[in-house]
PDB file of C-alpha atoms in Angstrom:
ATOM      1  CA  UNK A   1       0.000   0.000   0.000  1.00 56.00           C
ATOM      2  CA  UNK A   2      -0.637   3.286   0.044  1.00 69.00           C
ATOM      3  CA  UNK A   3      -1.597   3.904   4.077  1.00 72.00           C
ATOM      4  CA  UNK A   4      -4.975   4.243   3.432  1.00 72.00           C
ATOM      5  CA  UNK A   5      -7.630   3.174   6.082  1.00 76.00           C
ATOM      6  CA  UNK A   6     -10.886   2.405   5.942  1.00 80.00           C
ATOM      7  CA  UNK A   7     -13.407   2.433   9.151  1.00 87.00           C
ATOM      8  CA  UNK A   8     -16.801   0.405   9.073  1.00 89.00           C
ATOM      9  CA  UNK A   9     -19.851   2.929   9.326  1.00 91.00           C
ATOM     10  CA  UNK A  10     -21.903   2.341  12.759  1.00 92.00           C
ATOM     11  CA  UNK A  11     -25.511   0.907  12.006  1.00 92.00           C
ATOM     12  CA  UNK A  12     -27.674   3.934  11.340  1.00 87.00           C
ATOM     13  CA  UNK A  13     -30.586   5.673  13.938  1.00 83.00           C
ATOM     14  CA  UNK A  14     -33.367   2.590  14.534  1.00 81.00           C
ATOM     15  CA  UNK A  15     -30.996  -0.634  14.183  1.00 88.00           C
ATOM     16  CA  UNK A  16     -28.354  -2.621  15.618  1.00 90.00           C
ATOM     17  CA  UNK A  17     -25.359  -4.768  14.486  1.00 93.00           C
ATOM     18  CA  UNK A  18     -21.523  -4.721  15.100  1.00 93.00           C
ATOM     19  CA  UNK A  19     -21.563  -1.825  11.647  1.00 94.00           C
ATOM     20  CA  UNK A  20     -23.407  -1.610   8.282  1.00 91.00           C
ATOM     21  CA  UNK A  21     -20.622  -4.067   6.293  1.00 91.00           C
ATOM     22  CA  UNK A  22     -21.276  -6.738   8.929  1.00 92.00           C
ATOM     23  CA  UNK A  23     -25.073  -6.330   8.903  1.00 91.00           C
ATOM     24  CA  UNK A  24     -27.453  -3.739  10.394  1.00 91.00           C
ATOM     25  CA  UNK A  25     -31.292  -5.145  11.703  1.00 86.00           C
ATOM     26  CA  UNK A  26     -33.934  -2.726  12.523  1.00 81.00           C
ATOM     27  CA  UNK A  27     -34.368  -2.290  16.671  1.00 79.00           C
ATOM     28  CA  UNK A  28     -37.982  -4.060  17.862  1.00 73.00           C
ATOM     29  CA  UNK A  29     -40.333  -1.781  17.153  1.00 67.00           C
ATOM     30  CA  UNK A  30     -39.170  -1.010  13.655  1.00 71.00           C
ATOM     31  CA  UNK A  31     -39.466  -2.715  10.094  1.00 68.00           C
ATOM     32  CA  UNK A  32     -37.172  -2.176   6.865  1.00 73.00           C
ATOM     33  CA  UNK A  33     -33.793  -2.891   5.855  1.00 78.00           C
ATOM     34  CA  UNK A  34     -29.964  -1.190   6.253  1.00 85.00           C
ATOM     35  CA  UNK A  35     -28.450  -2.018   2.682  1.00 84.00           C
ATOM     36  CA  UNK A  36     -24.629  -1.302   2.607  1.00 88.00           C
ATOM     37  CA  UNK A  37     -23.952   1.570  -0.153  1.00 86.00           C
ATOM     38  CA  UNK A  38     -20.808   3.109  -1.760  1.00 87.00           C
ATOM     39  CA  UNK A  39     -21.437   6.750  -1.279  1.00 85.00           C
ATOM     40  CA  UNK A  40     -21.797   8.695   1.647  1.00 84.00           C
ATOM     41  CA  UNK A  41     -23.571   8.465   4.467  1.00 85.00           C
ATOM     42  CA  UNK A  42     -22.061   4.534   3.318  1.00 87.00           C
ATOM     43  CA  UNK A  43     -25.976   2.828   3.634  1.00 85.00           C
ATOM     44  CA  UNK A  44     -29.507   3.373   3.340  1.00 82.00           C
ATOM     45  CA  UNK A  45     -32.279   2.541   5.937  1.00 81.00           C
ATOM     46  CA  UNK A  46     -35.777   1.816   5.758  1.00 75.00           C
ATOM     47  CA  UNK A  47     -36.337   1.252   9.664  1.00 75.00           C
ATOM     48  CA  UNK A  48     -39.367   2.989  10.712  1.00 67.00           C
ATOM     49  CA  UNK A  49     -41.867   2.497  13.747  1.00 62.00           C
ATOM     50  CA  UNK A  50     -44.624   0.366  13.990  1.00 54.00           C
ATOM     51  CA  UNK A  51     -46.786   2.105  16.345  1.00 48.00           C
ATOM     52  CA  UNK A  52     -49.388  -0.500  18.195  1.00 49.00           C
ATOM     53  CA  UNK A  53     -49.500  -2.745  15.484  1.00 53.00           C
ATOM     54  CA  UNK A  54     -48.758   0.206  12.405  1.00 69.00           C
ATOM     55  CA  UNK A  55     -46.390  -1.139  10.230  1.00 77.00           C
ATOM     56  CA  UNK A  56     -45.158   0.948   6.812  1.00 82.00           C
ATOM     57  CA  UNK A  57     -43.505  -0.271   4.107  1.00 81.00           C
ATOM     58  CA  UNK A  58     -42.031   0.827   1.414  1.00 80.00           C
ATOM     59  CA  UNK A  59     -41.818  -0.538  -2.280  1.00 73.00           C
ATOM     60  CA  UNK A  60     -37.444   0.117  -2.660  1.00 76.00           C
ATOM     61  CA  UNK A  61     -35.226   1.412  -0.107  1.00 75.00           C
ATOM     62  CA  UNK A  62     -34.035   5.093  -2.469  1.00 76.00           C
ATOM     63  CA  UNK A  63     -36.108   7.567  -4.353  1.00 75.00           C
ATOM     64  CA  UNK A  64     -34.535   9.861  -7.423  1.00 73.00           C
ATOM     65  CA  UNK A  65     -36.191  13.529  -6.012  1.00 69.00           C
ATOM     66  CA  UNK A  66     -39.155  13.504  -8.575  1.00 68.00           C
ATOM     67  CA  UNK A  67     -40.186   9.791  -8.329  1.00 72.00           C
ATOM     68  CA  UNK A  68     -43.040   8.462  -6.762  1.00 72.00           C
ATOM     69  CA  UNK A  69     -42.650   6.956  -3.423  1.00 76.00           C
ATOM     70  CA  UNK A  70     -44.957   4.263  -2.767  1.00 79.00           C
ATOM     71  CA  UNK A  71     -45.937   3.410   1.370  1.00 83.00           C
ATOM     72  CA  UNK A  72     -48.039   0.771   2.084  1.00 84.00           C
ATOM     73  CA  UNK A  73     -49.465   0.643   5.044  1.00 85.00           C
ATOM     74  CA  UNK A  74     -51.018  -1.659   8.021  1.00 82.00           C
ATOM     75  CA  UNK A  75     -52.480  -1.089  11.332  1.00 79.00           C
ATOM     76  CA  UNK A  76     -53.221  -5.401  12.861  1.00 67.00           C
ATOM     77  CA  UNK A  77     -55.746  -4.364  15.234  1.00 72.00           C
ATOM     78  CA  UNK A  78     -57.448  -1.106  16.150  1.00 79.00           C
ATOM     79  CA  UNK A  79     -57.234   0.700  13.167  1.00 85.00           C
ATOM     80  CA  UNK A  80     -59.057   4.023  13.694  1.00 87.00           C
ATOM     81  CA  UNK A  81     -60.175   6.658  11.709  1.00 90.00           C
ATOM     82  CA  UNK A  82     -57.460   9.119  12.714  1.00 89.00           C
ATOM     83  CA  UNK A  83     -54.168   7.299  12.154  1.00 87.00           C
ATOM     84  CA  UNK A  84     -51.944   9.332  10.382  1.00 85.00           C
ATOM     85  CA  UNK A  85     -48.352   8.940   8.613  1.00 85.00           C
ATOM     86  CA  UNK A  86     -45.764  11.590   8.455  1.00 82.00           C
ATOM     87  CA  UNK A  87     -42.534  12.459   6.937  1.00 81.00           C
ATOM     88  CA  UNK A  88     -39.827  13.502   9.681  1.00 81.00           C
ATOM     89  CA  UNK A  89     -36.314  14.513   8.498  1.00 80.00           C
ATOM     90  CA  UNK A  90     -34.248  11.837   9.927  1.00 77.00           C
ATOM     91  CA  UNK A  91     -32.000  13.433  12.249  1.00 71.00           C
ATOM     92  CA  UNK A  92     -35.688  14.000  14.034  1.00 59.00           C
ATOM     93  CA  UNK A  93     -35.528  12.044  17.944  1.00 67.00           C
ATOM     94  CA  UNK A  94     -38.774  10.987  18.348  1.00 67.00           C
ATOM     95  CA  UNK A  95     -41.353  13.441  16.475  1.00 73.00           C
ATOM     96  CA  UNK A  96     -44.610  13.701  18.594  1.00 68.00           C
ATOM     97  CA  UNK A  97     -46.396  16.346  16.524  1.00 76.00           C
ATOM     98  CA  UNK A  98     -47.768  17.028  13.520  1.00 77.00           C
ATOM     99  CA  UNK A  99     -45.979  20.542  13.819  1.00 78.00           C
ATOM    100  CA  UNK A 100     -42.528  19.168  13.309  1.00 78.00           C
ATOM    101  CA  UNK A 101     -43.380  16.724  10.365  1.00 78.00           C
ATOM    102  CA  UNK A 102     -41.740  17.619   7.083  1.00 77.00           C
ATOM    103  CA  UNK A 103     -45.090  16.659   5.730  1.00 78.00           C
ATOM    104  CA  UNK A 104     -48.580  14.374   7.299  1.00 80.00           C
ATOM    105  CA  UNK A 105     -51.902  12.873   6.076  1.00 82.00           C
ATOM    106  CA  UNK A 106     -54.206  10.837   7.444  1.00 84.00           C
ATOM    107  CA  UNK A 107     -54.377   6.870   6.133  1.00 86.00           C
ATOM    108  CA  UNK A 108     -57.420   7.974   3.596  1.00 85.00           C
ATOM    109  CA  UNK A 109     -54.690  10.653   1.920  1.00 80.00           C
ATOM    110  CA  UNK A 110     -56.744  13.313   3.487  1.00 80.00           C
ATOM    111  CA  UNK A 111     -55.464  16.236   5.675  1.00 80.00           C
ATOM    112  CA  UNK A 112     -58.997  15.426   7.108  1.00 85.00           C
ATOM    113  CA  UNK A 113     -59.345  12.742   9.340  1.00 89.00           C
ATOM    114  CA  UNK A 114     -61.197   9.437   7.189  1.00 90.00           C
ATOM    115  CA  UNK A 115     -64.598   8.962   7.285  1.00 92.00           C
ATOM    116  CA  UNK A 116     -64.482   5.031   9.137  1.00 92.00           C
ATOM    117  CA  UNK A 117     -61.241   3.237  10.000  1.00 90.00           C
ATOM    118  CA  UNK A 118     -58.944   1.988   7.419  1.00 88.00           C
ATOM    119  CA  UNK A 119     -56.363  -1.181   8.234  1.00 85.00           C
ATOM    120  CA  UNK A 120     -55.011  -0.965   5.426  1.00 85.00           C
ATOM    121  CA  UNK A 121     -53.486   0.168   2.048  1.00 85.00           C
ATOM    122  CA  UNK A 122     -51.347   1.832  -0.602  1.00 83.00           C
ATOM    123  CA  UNK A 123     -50.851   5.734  -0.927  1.00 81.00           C
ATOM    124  CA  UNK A 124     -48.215   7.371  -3.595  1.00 75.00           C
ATOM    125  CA  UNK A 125     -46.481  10.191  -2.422  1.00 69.00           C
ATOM    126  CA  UNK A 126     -46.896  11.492  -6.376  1.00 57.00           C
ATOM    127  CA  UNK A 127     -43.028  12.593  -6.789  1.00 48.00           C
ATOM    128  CA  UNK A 128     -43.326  15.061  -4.128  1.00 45.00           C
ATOM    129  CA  UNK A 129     -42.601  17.969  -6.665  1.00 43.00           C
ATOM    130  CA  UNK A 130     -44.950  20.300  -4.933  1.00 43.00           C
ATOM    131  CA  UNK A 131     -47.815  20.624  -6.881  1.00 42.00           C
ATOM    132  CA  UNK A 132     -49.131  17.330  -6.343  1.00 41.00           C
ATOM    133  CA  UNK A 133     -51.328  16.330  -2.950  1.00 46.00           C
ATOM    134  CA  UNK A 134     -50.461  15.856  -0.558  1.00 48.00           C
ATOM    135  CA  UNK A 135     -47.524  17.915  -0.741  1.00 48.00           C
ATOM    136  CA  UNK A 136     -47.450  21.595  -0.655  1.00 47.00           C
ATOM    137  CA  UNK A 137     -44.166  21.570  -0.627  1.00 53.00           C
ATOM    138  CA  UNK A 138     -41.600  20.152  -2.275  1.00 59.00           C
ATOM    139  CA  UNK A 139     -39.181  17.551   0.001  1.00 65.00           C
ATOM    140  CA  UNK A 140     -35.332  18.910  -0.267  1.00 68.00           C
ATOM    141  CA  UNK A 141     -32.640  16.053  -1.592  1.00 70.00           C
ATOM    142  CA  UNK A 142     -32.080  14.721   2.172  1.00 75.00           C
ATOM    143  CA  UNK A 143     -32.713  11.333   4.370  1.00 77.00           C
ATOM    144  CA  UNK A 144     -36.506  11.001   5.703  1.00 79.00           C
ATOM    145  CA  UNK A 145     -38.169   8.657   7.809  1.00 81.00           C
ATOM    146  CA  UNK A 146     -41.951   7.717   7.909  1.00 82.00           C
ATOM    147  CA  UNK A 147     -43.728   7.333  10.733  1.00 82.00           C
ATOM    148  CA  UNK A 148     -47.307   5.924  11.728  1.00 82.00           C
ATOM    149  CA  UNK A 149     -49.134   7.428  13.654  1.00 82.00           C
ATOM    150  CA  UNK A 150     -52.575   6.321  15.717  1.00 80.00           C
ATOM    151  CA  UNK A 151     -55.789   7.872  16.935  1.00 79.00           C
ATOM    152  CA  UNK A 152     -54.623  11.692  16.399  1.00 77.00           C
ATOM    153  CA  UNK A 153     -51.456  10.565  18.486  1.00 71.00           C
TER     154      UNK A 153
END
């Protein structure tokens, strides 16, 4: 060589492992994946919170800025008319408000809450460009997290 040294990245915000190269899982609570990358931050996550029985999912781990994002959802018991998902920059600890979400809608893709209970579904986040509901705003090139929210919680 040439003295150069490489360091393993720690597992991201949400999982655990020795570091990403020797595997990452999403902490209880949380469902996705932490795929190993080449640029930085060196990975990509897709660990986000099931909430009593919420679970999101998402349809590939990294979206181009005008793509569609795809989030199914499902709520295994309880399901009420005000659940709610949100998009959180993900350097946010712990959001507990709609006030700090980057962006929210309830599970009918209503800023409304839905007229009976839905367990389940599909919504597409149509390229979050800002003209297209339910964004008002466009989302800045960054790393977000979703998170599911119950009852107006």
């Amino acid at each position: 060589g040439d003295g150069v040294t490489c360091t393993a990245v720690s597992c991201p915000t949400n999982s655990n492992g020795t570091d990403v190269p020797s595997g990452c899982t999403c902490n209880a609570g949380y469902n996705g994946v932490v795929t190993a990358t080449t640029t930085a931050p060196y990975y990509t996550s897709t660990c986000a919170g099931a909430t009593a029985g919420g679970l999101l999912l998402l349809d590939k781990e990294a979206y181009a800025y005008t793509e569609d994002i795809v989030v199914g959802f499902r709520r295994e018991a309880g399901a009420t008319a005000t659940d709610w998902i949100a998009v959180y920059p993900r350097s946010a600890a712990a959001p507990r408000s709609r006030a700090e979400a980057t962006h929210w809608f309830y599970v009918c893709e209503s800023r409304t809450a839905c007229q009976s209970p839905v367990s389940s579904g599909t919504i597409k986040l149509a390229g979050l460009r800002g003209s297209d509901w339910p964004m008002a705003k466009p989302l800045a090139p960054n790393a977000y997290d979703l998170w599911y929210f119950t009852e107006d919680g």
